[in-house]
Each structure stands twice: as C-alpha cells, then as structure tokens.
Amino acid sequence: MTHFYRPSEGHRLPHDPFNAIVAPRPIGWIGTLDAEGRRNLAPYSFFNALNYSPPLVGFSSNSWKDTVANCRETGEFTWNLVTRSLAEAMNASSTTADVDEFSAAEIEAAESVEISAPRVASSPATFECRVTQIIELRTTDGENSGSWFTVGEVVGVHLDESLLVDGTVDTVAAEPVLRGGGPTAYFGISSDQRFDMRRPG
C-alpha cells in the first residue's frame, strides 16, 4: 500500500511528512549583522551546498526574517557547522525574541577575515559568505510563497585541523547534527553507517 496525497489538499497525517522524507538535513546556522552592526544568529533546517566552483551555499526562510533582512542590507553571512556539543546552543539561538542570540544563548562570537558578519567561535567549520542572490520562492501558479531563498558564495573557510586525516575531512569526527522530521527530531552520523562507492568511468 502507498499513502498518496496532494499537498494542496492536505496530507491526512498527524505531522507533515515532507521534511521527514527529505531527511536528515544539514542545519544552516547563519550569523549576520544588520546595517547598524547588531548581531543575529539563527538556525535554518532548509540549507545545503549548491555548487563546487565557485562554492555556493543556500538557505531558505519561511518568511522575511531578520536574517534575510540582514543579508539584504549587508550582503554577508556566515554558516557555522552545528556539532553535537553545540546542539543545545543552536537550539537556544532559535528564539524569536528580539535579542542578540549570541549573548542570549551564551555563544562566543569570533571575527571573520573576509567579511564583517560574526562566526561561532567554537564551531569547527565555518564558511564566510557573500550574498549572490535573494529569491522569493513561487508556486506553480506564479504566486509568491512567502519564503525567501538566500544564496551565498563562500569566500573564506575556517576548518579545525583536528578534523583532517591525511588531508581529508573526517566527517564523523566533527559529530555534525542533522535535522529530521517532526518538531524535535535530530540525528547524528556514525562510522558504522558508512559505505563507499565509486562513480562509473
């Protein structure tokens, strides 16, 4: 049996399965400044790498929030890897209160090199990004969805050398946290889940 539904008509389930099917998803922990230099830090569960050269990353916000406004105003943001040891701080930074999330979540900020937006000092991997596009997502009818997709080119990378093994990043060693479906589900990864395949020539 297959559960089929048209999203426009509702999914008929206790929770929307969409973001559980496309899972687990990397978390976009995005640091920005507004035009007056005030800090903002917020996690986004719709985030991913988009291109190799130039390296591009993007995140989607389901409304015009401070992060998107700051990206429009300054043209900059950082992406910070969420690890297991940072998961609770990341969650605390998701507050909707009008506060400096770095301070509210007791997260130490670090200066970037190429841009002004702050980094999470304790994150073992950070991208410094300059905004290339901010796109309002649309429906098949051409209607605005109310969501905004921000794309940034990575212009600087901070990487903890302890994650390098023979020059290759040990993904498991970083203990990245990934977003699952439902309101509370997060996942980690482990080496016993790894398998290798080579592309056909």
Coordinates of C-alpha atoms in Angstrom, one line a residue, residues 39-199:
R39 CA 24.4 40.6 15.7
N40 CA 22.0 37.9 14.7
L41 CA 22.4 34.1 14.8
A42 CA 19.7 31.7 13.7
P43 CA 19.3 28.0 12.6
Y44 CA 17.6 27.1 9.3
S45 CA 16.6 23.5 8.5
F46 CA 16.4 24.1 4.8
F47 CA 20.1 24.5 3.9
N48 CA 22.6 22.9 1.7
A49 CA 25.7 23.2 -0.6
L50 CA 24.7 24.1 -4.1
N51 CA 27.8 24.3 -6.3
Y52 CA 31.5 23.4 -6.3
S53 CA 33.2 26.2 -8.2
P54 CA 32.6 28.8 -7.1
P55 CA 31.4 27.2 -3.8
L56 CA 27.8 28.3 -3.2
V57 CA 25.5 27.5 -0.2
G58 CA 21.9 28.5 0.3
F59 CA 19.2 28.6 3.0
S60 CA 15.5 29.1 2.8
S61 CA 13.5 31.2 5.3
N62 CA 9.7 30.6 5.5
S63 CA 9.2 34.4 5.9
W64 CA 11.1 37.7 5.7
K65 CA 13.0 37.3 9.0
D66 CA 15.9 39.3 10.5
T67 CA 18.5 37.0 8.9
V68 CA 17.2 37.6 5.4
A69 CA 16.8 41.3 6.0
N70 CA 20.4 41.5 7.3
C71 CA 21.7 39.6 4.2
R72 CA 19.9 42.1 2.0
E73 CA 21.3 45.1 4.0
T74 CA 24.9 43.9 4.3
G75 CA 25.4 41.3 1.6
E76 CA 27.1 38.9 4.0
F77 CA 26.6 35.9 6.3
T78 CA 28.4 33.1 7.9
W79 CA 27.5 29.4 8.0
N80 CA 28.6 27.6 11.1
L81 CA 28.7 23.8 11.5
V82 CA 26.4 22.5 14.3
T83 CA 28.1 19.7 16.2
R84 CA 26.7 17.6 19.0
S85 CA 28.4 19.7 21.6
L86 CA 26.8 22.8 20.1
A87 CA 23.3 21.4 19.6
E88 CA 21.7 22.9 22.7
A89 CA 23.3 26.3 22.0
M90 CA 22.0 26.1 18.4
N91 CA 18.5 25.3 19.7
A92 CA 18.7 28.2 22.2
S93 CA 19.6 30.6 19.3
S94 CA 16.3 29.8 17.6
T95 CA 14.5 32.1 19.9
T96 CA 12.0 34.5 18.3
A97 CA 12.7 37.2 20.9
D98 CA 14.3 40.4 19.8
V99 CA 17.7 39.8 21.3
D100 CA 21.3 39.2 20.4
E101 CA 21.2 35.4 20.0
F102 CA 25.0 35.1 20.6
S103 CA 24.5 36.7 24.0
A104 CA 21.2 35.1 24.8
A105 CA 22.5 31.6 24.0
E106 CA 25.9 32.3 25.6
I107 CA 27.7 31.6 22.4
E108 CA 31.1 33.2 21.9
A109 CA 31.5 35.1 18.6
A110 CA 34.6 35.3 16.6
E111 CA 35.6 37.8 13.9
S112 CA 35.6 36.8 10.3
V113 CA 38.5 37.5 7.9
E114 CA 36.9 38.5 4.6
I115 CA 33.5 39.8 5.8
S116 CA 32.1 41.6 8.9
A117 CA 29.5 39.0 9.9
P118 CA 30.4 37.1 13.1
R119 CA 31.3 33.4 13.4
V120 CA 30.5 30.9 16.1
A121 CA 34.0 30.6 17.7
S122 CA 33.5 27.0 18.9
S123 CA 32.3 25.7 15.6
P124 CA 35.0 23.5 14.0
A125 CA 34.0 24.6 10.5
T126 CA 32.7 28.0 9.3
F127 CA 32.0 29.5 5.9
E128 CA 32.3 33.2 5.3
C129 CA 29.8 34.1 2.5
R130 CA 28.9 37.0 0.3
V131 CA 25.3 37.1 -0.9
T132 CA 24.8 36.4 -4.6
Q133 CA 21.0 36.1 -4.8
I134 CA 17.9 36.5 -2.6
I135 CA 15.0 34.9 -4.3
E136 CA 11.3 34.9 -3.3
L137 CA 10.1 31.4 -4.0
R138 CA 7.0 31.0 -6.0
T139 CA 4.2 28.4 -6.6
T140 CA 3.3 26.7 -9.9
D141 CA 0.7 29.5 -10.3
G142 CA 3.4 32.1 -10.1
E143 CA 2.2 33.2 -6.7
N144 CA 4.7 34.3 -4.0
S145 CA 5.1 31.6 -1.4
G146 CA 6.2 33.9 1.4
S147 CA 9.5 32.1 1.6
W148 CA 12.9 33.5 0.7
F149 CA 16.0 31.6 -0.6
T150 CA 19.4 33.2 0.1
V151 CA 22.4 32.1 -1.9
G152 CA 26.0 33.0 -0.8
E153 CA 29.4 32.4 -2.4
V154 CA 31.9 31.0 0.1
V155 CA 34.8 33.5 0.2
G156 CA 36.6 32.1 3.4
V157 CA 36.7 28.8 5.2
H158 CA 37.7 28.1 8.8
L159 CA 38.4 24.5 9.5
D160 CA 39.7 22.9 12.7
E161 CA 42.8 20.9 11.6
S162 CA 41.9 18.1 14.0
L163 CA 39.2 17.1 11.5
L164 CA 41.8 16.4 8.8
V165 CA 43.0 12.9 8.3
D166 CA 45.7 12.6 5.5
G167 CA 44.3 15.9 4.1
T168 CA 40.7 14.7 4.0
V169 CA 37.9 15.9 6.3
D170 CA 36.8 13.2 8.7
T171 CA 33.0 13.9 8.6
V172 CA 32.2 11.6 11.5
A173 CA 34.8 13.2 13.8
A174 CA 33.0 16.5 13.6
E175 CA 29.9 14.9 15.0
P176 CA 27.6 17.0 12.8
V177 CA 24.0 17.4 13.9
L178 CA 21.3 16.9 11.2
R179 CA 17.6 17.9 11.3
G180 CA 14.9 15.2 11.0
G181 CA 11.2 15.4 10.6
G182 CA 8.7 16.5 13.3
P183 CA 9.2 19.2 15.8
T184 CA 12.0 17.6 17.9
A185 CA 14.0 15.1 15.8
Y186 CA 17.7 15.5 15.3
F187 CA 20.3 12.9 14.1
G188 CA 24.0 12.3 14.2
I189 CA 26.1 10.1 12.0
S190 CA 28.5 7.3 12.8
S191 CA 31.3 5.4 11.0
D192 CA 29.4 2.1 11.1
Q193 CA 26.8 3.7 8.8
R194 CA 29.5 4.5 6.1
F195 CA 29.8 2.6 2.8
D196 CA 31.8 3.6 -0.3
M197 CA 31.1 3.6 -4.0
R198 CA 33.0 4.9 -7.0
R199 CA 31.3 6.6 -9.9

